mmCIF file of C-alpha atoms in Angstrom:
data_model
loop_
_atom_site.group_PDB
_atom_site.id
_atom_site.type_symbol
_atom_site.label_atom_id
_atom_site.label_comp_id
_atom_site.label_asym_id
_atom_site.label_seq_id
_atom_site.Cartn_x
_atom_site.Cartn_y
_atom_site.Cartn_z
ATOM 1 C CA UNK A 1 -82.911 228.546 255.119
ATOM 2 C CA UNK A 2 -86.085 229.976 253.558
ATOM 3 C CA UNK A 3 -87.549 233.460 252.923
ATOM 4 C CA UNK A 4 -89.088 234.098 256.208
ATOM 5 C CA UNK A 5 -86.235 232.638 258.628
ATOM 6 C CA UNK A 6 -83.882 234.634 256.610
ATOM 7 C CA UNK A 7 -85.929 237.895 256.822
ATOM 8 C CA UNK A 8 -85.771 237.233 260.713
ATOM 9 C CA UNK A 9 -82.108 236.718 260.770
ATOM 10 C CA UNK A 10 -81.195 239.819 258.518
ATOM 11 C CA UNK A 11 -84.160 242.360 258.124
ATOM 12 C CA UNK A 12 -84.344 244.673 255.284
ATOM 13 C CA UNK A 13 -81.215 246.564 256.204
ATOM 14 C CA UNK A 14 -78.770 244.293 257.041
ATOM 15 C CA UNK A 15 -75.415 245.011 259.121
ATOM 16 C CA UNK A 16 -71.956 244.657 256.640
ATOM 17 C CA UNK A 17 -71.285 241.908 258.044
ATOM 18 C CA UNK A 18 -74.860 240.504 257.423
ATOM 19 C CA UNK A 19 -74.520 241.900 254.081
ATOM 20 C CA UNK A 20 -71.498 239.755 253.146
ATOM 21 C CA UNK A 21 -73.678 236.907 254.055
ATOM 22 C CA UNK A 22 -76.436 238.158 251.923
ATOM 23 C CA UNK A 23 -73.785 238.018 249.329
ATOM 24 C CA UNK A 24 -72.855 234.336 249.869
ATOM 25 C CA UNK A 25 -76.375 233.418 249.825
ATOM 26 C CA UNK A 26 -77.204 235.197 246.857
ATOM 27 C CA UNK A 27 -74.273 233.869 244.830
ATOM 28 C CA UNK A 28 -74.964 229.894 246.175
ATOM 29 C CA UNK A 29 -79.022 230.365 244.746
ATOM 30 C CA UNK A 30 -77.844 232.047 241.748
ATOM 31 C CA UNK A 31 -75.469 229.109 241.015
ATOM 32 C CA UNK A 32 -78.322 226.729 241.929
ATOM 33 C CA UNK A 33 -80.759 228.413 239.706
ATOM 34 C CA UNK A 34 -77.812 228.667 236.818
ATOM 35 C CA UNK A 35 -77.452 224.951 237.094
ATOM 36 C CA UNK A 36 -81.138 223.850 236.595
ATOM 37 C CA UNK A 37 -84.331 226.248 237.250
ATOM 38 C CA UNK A 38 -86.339 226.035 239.811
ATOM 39 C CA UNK A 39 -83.270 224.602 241.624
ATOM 40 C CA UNK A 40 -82.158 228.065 243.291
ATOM 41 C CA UNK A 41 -85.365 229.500 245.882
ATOM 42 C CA UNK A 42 -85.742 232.685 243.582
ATOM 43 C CA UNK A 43 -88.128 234.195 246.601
ATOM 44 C CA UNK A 44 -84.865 234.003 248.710
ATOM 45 C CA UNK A 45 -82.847 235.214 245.789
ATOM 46 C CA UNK A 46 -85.179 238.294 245.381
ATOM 47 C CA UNK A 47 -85.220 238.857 248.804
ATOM 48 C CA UNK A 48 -80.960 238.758 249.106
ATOM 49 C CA UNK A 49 -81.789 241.688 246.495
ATOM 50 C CA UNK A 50 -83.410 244.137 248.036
ATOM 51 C CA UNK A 51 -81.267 243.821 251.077
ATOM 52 C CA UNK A 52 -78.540 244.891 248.585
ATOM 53 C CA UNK A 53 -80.642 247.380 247.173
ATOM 54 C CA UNK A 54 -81.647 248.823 250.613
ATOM 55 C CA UNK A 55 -77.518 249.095 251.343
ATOM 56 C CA UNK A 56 -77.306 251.045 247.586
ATOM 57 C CA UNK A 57 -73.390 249.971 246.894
ATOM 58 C CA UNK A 58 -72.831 249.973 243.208
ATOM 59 C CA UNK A 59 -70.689 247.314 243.719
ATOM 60 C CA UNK A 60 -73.451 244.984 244.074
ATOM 61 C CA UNK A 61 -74.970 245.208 241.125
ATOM 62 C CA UNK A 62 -73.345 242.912 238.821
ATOM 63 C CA UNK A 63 -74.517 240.620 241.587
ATOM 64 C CA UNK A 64 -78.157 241.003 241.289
ATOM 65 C CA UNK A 65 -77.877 241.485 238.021
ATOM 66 C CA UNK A 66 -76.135 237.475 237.966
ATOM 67 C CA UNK A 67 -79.409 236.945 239.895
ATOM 68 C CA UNK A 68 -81.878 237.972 237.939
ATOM 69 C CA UNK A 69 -80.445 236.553 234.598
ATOM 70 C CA UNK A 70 -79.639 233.420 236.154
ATOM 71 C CA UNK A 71 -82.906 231.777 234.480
ATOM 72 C CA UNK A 72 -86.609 232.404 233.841
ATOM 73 C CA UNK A 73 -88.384 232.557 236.816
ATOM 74 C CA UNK A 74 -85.570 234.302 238.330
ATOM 75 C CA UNK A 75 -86.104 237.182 235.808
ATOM 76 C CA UNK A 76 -89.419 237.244 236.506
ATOM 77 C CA UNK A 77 -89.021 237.225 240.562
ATOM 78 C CA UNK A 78 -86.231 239.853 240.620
ATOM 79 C CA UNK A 79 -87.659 243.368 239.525
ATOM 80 C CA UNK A 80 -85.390 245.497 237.696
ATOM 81 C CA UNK A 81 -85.449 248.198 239.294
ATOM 82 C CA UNK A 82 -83.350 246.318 242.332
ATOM 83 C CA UNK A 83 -80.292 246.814 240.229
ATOM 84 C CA UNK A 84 -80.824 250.656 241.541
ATOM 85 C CA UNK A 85 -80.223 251.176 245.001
ATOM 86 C CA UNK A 86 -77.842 253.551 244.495
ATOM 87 C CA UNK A 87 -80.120 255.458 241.915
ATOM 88 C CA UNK A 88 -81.098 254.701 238.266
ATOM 89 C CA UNK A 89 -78.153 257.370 237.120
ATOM 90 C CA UNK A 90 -75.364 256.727 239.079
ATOM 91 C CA UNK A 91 -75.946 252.609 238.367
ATOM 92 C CA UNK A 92 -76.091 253.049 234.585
ATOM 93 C CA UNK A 93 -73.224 255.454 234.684
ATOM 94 C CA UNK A 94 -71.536 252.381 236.631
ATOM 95 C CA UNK A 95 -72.520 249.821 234.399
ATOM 96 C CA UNK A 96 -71.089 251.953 231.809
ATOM 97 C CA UNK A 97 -67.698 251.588 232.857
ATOM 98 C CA UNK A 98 -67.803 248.320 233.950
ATOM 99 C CA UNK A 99 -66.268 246.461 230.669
ATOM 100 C CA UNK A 100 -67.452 243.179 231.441
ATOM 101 C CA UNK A 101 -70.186 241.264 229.626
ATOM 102 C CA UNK A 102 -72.087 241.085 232.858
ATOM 103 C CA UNK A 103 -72.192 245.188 233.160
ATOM 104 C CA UNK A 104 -72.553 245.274 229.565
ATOM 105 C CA UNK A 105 -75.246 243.025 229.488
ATOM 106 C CA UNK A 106 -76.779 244.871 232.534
ATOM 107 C CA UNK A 107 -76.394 248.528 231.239
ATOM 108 C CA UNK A 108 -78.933 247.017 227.792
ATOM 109 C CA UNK A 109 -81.377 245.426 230.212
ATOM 110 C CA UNK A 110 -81.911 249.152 231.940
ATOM 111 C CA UNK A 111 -81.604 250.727 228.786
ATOM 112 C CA UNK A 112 -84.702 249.027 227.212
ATOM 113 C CA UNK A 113 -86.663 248.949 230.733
ATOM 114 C CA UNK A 114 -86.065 252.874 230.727
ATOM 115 C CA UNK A 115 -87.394 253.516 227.444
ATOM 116 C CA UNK A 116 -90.103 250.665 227.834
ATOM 117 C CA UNK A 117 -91.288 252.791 230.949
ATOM 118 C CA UNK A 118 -90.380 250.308 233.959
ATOM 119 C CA UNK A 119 -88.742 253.616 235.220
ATOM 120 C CA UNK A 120 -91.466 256.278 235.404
ATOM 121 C CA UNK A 121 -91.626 257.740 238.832
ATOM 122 C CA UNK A 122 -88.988 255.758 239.980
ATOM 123 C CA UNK A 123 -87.596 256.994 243.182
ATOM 124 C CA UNK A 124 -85.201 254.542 245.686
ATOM 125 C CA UNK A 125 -86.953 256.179 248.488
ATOM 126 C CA UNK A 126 -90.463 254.642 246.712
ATOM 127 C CA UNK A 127 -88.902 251.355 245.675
ATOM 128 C CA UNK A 128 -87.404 251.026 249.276
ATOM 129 C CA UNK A 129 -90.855 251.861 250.904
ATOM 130 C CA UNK A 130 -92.724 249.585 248.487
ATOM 131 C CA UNK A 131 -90.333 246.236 249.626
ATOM 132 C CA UNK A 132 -91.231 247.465 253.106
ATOM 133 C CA UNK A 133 -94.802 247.082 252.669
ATOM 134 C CA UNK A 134 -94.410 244.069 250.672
ATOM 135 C CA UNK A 135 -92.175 241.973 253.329
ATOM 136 C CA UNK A 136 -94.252 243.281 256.251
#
């Protein structure tokens, strides 16, 4: 399955049930990516992310965050900001009680990209719109 067939199949906003296969997807190219790069299709993997971004359930973030930081070109392909669907606040307040080393881990990453800027006039409503524009 590649980008565009799965963009077909899904959209931008997918159903919950679509979204649990967004899920599945996302966790099978993160594993690929994990076990060698360039394995997992990180243009696939982004996309899986803003379809969770565009459904905003905090939830989800650990799982985009296992995306993005599954290697180098992953991190580069996955924008940070799609860790905020659900609003830069109410994720780092989420990642702050998540006790794991994955929200842990998280919560630093959007931390530093705050102070470093990466969230100036960020709005989900402008992120959303952007992905629109970009996948049309």
């Amino acid at each position: 399955m590649d980008e565009d067939e799965w963009l077909r199949r899904h959209g931008l906003h997918p159903d919950p049930q679509g979204l649990d296969e967004v899920r599945q997807l996302l966790r099978q190219q993160t594993e690929f990516e994990r076990e060698a790069q360039g394995r997992g299709d990180t243009e696939l993997m982004k996309l899986c992310c803003v379809q969770l971004f565009n459904a905003a359930v905090l939830d989800d973030v650990p799982l985009i965050w296992q995306a993005k930081s599954a290697g180098m070109d992953a991190d580069a392909s996955i924008d940070i900001q799609l860790l905020c669907g659900g609003g830069l606040a109410a994720t780092k307040a989420h990642m702050a009680s998540d006790p794991s080393e994955t929200g842990k881990a998280a919560l630093r990453r959007l931390v530093a990209c705050e102070a470093a800027g990466d969230f100036d006039d960020f709005s989900v409503a402008r992120q959303a719109s952007f992905y629109a524009s970009y996948y049309a």
